[in-house]
Each structure stands twice: as C-alpha cells, then as structure tokens.
CSV table of C-alpha atoms in Angstrom, one decimal:
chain,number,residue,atom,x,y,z
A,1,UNK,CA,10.3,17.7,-40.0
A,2,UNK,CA,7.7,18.2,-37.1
A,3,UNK,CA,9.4,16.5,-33.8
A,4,UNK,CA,8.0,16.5,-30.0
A,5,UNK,CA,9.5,18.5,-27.9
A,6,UNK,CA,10.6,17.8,-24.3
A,7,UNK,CA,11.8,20.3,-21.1
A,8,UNK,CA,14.3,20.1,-19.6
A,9,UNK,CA,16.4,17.5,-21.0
A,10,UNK,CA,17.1,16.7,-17.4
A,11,UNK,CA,16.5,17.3,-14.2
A,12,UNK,CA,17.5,16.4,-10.6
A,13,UNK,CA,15.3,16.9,-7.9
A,14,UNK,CA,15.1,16.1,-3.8
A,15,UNK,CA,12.8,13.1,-2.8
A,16,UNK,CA,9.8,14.7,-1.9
A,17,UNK,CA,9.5,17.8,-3.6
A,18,UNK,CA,6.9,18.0,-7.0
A,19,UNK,CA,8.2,18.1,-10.4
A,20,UNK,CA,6.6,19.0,-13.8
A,21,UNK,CA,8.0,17.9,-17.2
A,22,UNK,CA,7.0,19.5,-20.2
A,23,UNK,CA,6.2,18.4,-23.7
A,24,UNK,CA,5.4,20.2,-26.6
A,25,UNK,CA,3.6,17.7,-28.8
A,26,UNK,CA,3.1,17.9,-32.9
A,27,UNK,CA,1.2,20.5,-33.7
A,28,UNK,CA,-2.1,18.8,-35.5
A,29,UNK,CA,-1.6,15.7,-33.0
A,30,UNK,CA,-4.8,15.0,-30.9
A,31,UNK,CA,-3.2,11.9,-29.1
A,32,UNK,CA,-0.4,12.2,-26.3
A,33,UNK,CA,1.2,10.0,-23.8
A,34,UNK,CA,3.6,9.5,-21.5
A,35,UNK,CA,6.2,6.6,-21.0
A,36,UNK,CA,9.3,6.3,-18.7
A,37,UNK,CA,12.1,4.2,-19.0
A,38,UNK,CA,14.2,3.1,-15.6
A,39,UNK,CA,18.0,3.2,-16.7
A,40,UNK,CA,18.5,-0.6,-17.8
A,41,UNK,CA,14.9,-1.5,-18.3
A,42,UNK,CA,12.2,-1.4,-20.9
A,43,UNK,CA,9.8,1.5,-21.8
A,44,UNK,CA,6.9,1.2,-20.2
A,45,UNK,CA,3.7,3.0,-20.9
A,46,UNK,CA,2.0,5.2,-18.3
A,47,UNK,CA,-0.5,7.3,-19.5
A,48,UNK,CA,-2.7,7.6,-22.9
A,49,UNK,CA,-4.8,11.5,-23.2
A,50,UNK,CA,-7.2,12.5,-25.3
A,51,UNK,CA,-9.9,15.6,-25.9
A,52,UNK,CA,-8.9,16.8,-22.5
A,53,UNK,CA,-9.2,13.3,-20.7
A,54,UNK,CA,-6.6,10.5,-20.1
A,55,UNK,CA,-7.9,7.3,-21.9
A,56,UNK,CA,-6.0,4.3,-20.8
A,57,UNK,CA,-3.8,4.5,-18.2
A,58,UNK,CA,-1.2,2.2,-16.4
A,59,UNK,CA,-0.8,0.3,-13.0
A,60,UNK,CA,2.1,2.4,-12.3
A,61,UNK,CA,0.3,5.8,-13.1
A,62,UNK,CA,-1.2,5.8,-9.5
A,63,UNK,CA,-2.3,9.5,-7.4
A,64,UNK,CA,0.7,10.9,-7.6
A,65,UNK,CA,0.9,11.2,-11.3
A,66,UNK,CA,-1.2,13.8,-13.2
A,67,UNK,CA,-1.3,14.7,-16.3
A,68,UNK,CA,-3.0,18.1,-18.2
A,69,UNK,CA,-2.9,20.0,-21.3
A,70,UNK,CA,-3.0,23.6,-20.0
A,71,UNK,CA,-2.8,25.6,-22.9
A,72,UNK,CA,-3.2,24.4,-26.7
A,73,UNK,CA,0.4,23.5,-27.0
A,74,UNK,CA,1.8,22.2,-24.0
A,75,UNK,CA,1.2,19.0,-22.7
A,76,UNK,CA,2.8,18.0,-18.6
A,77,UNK,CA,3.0,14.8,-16.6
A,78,UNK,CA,3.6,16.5,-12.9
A,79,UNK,CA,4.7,14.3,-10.0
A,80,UNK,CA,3.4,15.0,-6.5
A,81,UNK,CA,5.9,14.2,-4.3
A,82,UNK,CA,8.7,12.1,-6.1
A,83,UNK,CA,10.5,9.0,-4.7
A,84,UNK,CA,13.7,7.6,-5.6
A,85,UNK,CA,12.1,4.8,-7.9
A,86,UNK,CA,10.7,7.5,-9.9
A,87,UNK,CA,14.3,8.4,-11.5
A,88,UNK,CA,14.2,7.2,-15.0
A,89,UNK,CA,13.9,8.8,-18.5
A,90,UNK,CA,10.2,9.7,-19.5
A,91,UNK,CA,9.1,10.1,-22.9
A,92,UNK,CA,6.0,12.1,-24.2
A,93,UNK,CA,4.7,10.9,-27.5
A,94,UNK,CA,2.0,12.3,-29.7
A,95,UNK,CA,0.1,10.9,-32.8
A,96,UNK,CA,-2.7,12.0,-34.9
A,97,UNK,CA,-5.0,9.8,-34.2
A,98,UNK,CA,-4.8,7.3,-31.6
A,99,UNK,CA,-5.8,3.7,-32.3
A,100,UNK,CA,-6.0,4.7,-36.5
A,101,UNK,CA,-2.8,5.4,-36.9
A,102,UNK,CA,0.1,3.9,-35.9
A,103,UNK,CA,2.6,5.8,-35.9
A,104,UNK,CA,3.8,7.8,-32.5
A,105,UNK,CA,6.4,10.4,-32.3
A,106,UNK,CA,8.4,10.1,-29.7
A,107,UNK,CA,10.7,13.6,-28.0
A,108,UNK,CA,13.8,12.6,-26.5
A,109,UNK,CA,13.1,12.7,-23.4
A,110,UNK,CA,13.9,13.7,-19.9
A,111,UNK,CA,16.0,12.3,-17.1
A,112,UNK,CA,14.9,12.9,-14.1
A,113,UNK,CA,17.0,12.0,-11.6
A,114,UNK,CA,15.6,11.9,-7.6
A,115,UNK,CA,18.2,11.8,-4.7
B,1,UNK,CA,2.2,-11.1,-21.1
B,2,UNK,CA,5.1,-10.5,-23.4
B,3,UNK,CA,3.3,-10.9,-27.2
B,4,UNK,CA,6.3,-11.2,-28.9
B,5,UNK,CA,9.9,-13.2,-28.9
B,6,UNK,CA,13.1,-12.1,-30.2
B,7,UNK,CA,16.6,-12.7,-29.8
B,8,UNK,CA,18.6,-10.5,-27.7
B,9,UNK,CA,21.1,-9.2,-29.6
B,10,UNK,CA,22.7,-9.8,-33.0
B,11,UNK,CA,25.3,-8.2,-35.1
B,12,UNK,CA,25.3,-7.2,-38.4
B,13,UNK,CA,28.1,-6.3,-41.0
B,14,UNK,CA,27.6,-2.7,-42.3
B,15,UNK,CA,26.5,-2.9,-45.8
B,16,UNK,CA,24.5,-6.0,-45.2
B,17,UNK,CA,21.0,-6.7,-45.0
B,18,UNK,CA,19.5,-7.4,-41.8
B,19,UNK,CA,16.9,-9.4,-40.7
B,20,UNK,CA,15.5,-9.5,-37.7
B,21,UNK,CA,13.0,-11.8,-36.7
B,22,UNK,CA,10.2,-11.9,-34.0
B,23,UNK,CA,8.0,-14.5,-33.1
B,24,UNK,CA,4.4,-13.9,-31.7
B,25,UNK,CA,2.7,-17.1,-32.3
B,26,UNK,CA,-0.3,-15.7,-30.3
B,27,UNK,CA,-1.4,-13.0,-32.0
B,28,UNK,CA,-5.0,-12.4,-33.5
B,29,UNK,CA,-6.6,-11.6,-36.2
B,30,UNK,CA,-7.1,-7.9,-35.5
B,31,UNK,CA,-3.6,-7.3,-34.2
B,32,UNK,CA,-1.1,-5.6,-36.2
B,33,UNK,CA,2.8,-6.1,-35.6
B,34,UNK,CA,4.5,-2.8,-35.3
B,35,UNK,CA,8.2,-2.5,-35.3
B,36,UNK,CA,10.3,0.5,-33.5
B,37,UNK,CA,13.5,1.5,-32.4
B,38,UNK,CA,15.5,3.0,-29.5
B,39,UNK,CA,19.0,4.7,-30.6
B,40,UNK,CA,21.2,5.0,-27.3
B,41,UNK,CA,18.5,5.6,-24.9
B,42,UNK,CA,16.8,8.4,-27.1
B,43,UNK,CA,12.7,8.1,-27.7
B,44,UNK,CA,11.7,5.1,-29.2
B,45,UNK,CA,11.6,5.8,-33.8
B,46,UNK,CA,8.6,4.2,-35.7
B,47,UNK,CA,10.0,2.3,-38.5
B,48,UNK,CA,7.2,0.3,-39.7
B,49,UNK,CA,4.0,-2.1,-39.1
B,50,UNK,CA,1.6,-4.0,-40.8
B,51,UNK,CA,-1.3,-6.8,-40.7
B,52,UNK,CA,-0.6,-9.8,-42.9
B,53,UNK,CA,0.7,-8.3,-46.1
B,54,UNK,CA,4.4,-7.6,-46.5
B,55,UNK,CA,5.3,-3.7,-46.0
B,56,UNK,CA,8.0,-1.6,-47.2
B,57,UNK,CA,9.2,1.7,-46.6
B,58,UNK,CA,12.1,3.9,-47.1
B,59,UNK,CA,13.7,2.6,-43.7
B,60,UNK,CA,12.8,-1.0,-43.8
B,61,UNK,CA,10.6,-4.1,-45.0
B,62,UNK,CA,8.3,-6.3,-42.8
B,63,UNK,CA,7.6,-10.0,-43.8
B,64,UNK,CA,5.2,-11.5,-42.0
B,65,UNK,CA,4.4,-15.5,-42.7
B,66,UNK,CA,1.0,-16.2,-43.8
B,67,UNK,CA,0.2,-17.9,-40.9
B,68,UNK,CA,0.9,-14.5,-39.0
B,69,UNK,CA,2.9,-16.2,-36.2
B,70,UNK,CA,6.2,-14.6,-37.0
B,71,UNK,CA,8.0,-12.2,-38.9
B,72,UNK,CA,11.1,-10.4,-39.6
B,73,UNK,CA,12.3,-7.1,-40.1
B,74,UNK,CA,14.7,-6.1,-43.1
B,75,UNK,CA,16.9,-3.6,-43.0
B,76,UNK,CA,18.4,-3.9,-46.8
B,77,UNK,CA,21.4,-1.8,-46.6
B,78,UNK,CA,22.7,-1.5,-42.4
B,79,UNK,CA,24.8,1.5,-41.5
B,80,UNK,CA,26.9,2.1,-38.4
B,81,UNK,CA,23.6,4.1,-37.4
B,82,UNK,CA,21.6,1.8,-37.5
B,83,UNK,CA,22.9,0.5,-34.5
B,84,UNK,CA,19.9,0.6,-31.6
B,85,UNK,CA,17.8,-2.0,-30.0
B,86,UNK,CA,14.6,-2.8,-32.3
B,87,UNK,CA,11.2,-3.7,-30.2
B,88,UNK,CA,8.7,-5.6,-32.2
B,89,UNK,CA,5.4,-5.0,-31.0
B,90,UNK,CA,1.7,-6.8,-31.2
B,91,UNK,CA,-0.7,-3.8,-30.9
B,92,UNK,CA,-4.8,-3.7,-31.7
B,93,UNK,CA,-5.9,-1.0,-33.5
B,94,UNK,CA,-9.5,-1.3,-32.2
B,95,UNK,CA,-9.0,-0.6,-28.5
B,96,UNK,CA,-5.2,-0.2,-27.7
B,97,UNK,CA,-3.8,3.4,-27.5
B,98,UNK,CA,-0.3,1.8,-25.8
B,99,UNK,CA,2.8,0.3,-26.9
B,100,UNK,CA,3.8,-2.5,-25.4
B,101,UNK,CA,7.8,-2.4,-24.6
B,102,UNK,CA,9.4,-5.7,-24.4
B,103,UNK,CA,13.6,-5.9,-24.2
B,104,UNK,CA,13.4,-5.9,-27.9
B,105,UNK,CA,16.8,-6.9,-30.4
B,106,UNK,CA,20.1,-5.2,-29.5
B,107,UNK,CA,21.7,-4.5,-33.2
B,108,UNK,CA,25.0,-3.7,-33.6
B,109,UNK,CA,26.4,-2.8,-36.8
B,110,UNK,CA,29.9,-3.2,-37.2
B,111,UNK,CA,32.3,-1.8,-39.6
C-alpha cells in the first residue's frame, strides 16, 4: 500500500539554528500539507500546497516557515531559525486531489525536538 | 470555532461494537463530516466521511441523523487496536483544503 514518507523520524536541534524536514508524498498525489502536533495538544494545520504554490495557509505558518517541492518527489517544510515552541511532532500529508477528495494520507511524522 | 462536540473518552469491550458519537449542530448544507484517527501519536488514519447518507466501509459505518446535526461512528467488531483517539471533523469540500483538529474521542478497547 502507497504510504507518505517522513525524514528523520526525529530530530533534535539548538534554538536558533534552521532545520529541514523531509516528506516524500504518494506518488500520483498533487495535494500536500503540513501539520504539527505540540506533545499533549491537537493537530493543527499549517500549510496547504499545490502546483508549486501554497494554497491556504495558517496563522501559525508565519516567515519563518517555508515550504517547497524541489524535485518531483520530495516535498520540505524548512524552519529558519527554530525556537523552543516549535518542538512538536509535524506531519506531512498528501491527497490526490485537494477539496474532491477527502481522503489524506498522513506519514508518521517527525519529532523535532528544540533545546 | 470548534464545529464539532464529542465526549472525551470512552471504553469499549473488545469484540463489541462501538459507537461513537459527535454532535455538530452547526453545520451546513455543503459540509461534509469526516472522521479520522490518531493511534499513539502516529499520523492521523482516514477512516471514513460522508454528507447526509449513511456510509460504510471495511473499517467502519457513519450514521448521520437526517437533520444532519449529529452523528456517530460504528466500529462493528472493536479490537485491542483499535484503541486511538477518533477526531470527527466538519470540512467543506468547496473551499477547505484543511482539517480541522479538535481533542477528538479517546477509545480504549479493553480485553
């Protein structure tokens, strides 16, 4: 069965410094996304992208999020410079089409821990 | 601007069916009610959604009442894996690419 595919599973990095996490969407998926989930709290959505373009994104996506599809595979949500508050789980999700159908596959995620 | 309303947590006997229902008395007419689920912190699983007709699948049913303010979902047969916290979710289909997270139903399934 076709899954999303997340790197690293997790990842600890120093307050300040930029990270990149990696997802590998469904192959004939033209939707992707990214949501996090603080340990304790609810998912929350950050950022919708399609054809090259994010499409709806969230109050907490500010500047220092970014998202890009650099090749035709890979899909990254980089943070700038990363505070303490950004430690949670983030998922990446990808469906085939985005408001048509509903269903979103969902990778299992990475935990990004800041200290 | 939680749509939905659902218990916190409820347990089930393994074996058993279980229902589990959500209210979202606000919805309209071109929202649909999708339901997923969060095993132990791993991504969030699709199990179902519809619009005002029941649904079935191979993981679950969704009732909705004909007024379309509530519903519940039916898991006929609960297994010890089925153990996982099960968001209900209010989502348009003409200009929503999210999913809304609320807390969602804790589920335990217990032997």
């Amino acid at each position: 069965e076709p899954e999303v595919t997340q790197t690293p599973s997790h990842q600890v990095t120093q307050m300040g410094q930029e990270v990149i996490l990696r997802c590998v969407p469904i192959s004939n998926h033209l939707y992707f996304y990214w949501y996090r989930q603080i340990l304790g709290q609810k998912v929350e959505f950050l950022v919708s992208f399609y054809n090259n373009e994010i499409s709806e994104k969230s109050e907490i996506f500010d500047d220092q999020f970014s998202v890009e599809r650099p090749d035709g595979s890979n899909f990254t949500l980089k943070i700038r410079s990363t505070k303490l508050e950004d430690s949670a789980m983030y998922f990446c999700a990808s469906s085939e089409s985005g408001i048509l159908n509903p269903e979103a596959f969902f990778g299992q995620g990475t935990r990004l821990t800041v200290v | 601007d939680a749509k939905t309303t659902q218990p916190p947590s409820m347990d089930c006997a393994e074996g058993r069916a279980a229902n589990l229902p959500c209210n979202h008395s606000t919805i309209s007419g071109n929202e649909y009610v999708y339901w997923y689920r969060q095993i132990h912190s791993q991504g969030p699983q699709y199990i179902i959604h519809g619009l005002k007709n029941n649904e079935t699948n191979e993981m679950a049913s969704l009732i909705i009442t004909e007024d379309r303010k509530s519903s519940t979902l039916i898991l006929p047969h609960a297994t010890l894996r089925d153990t996982a916290v099960y968001y209900c979710i209010v989502r348009s289909r003409s200009n929503d690419y999210k999913l809304s997270f609320g807390a969602g139903t804790t589920v335990t399934v217990r032997a």
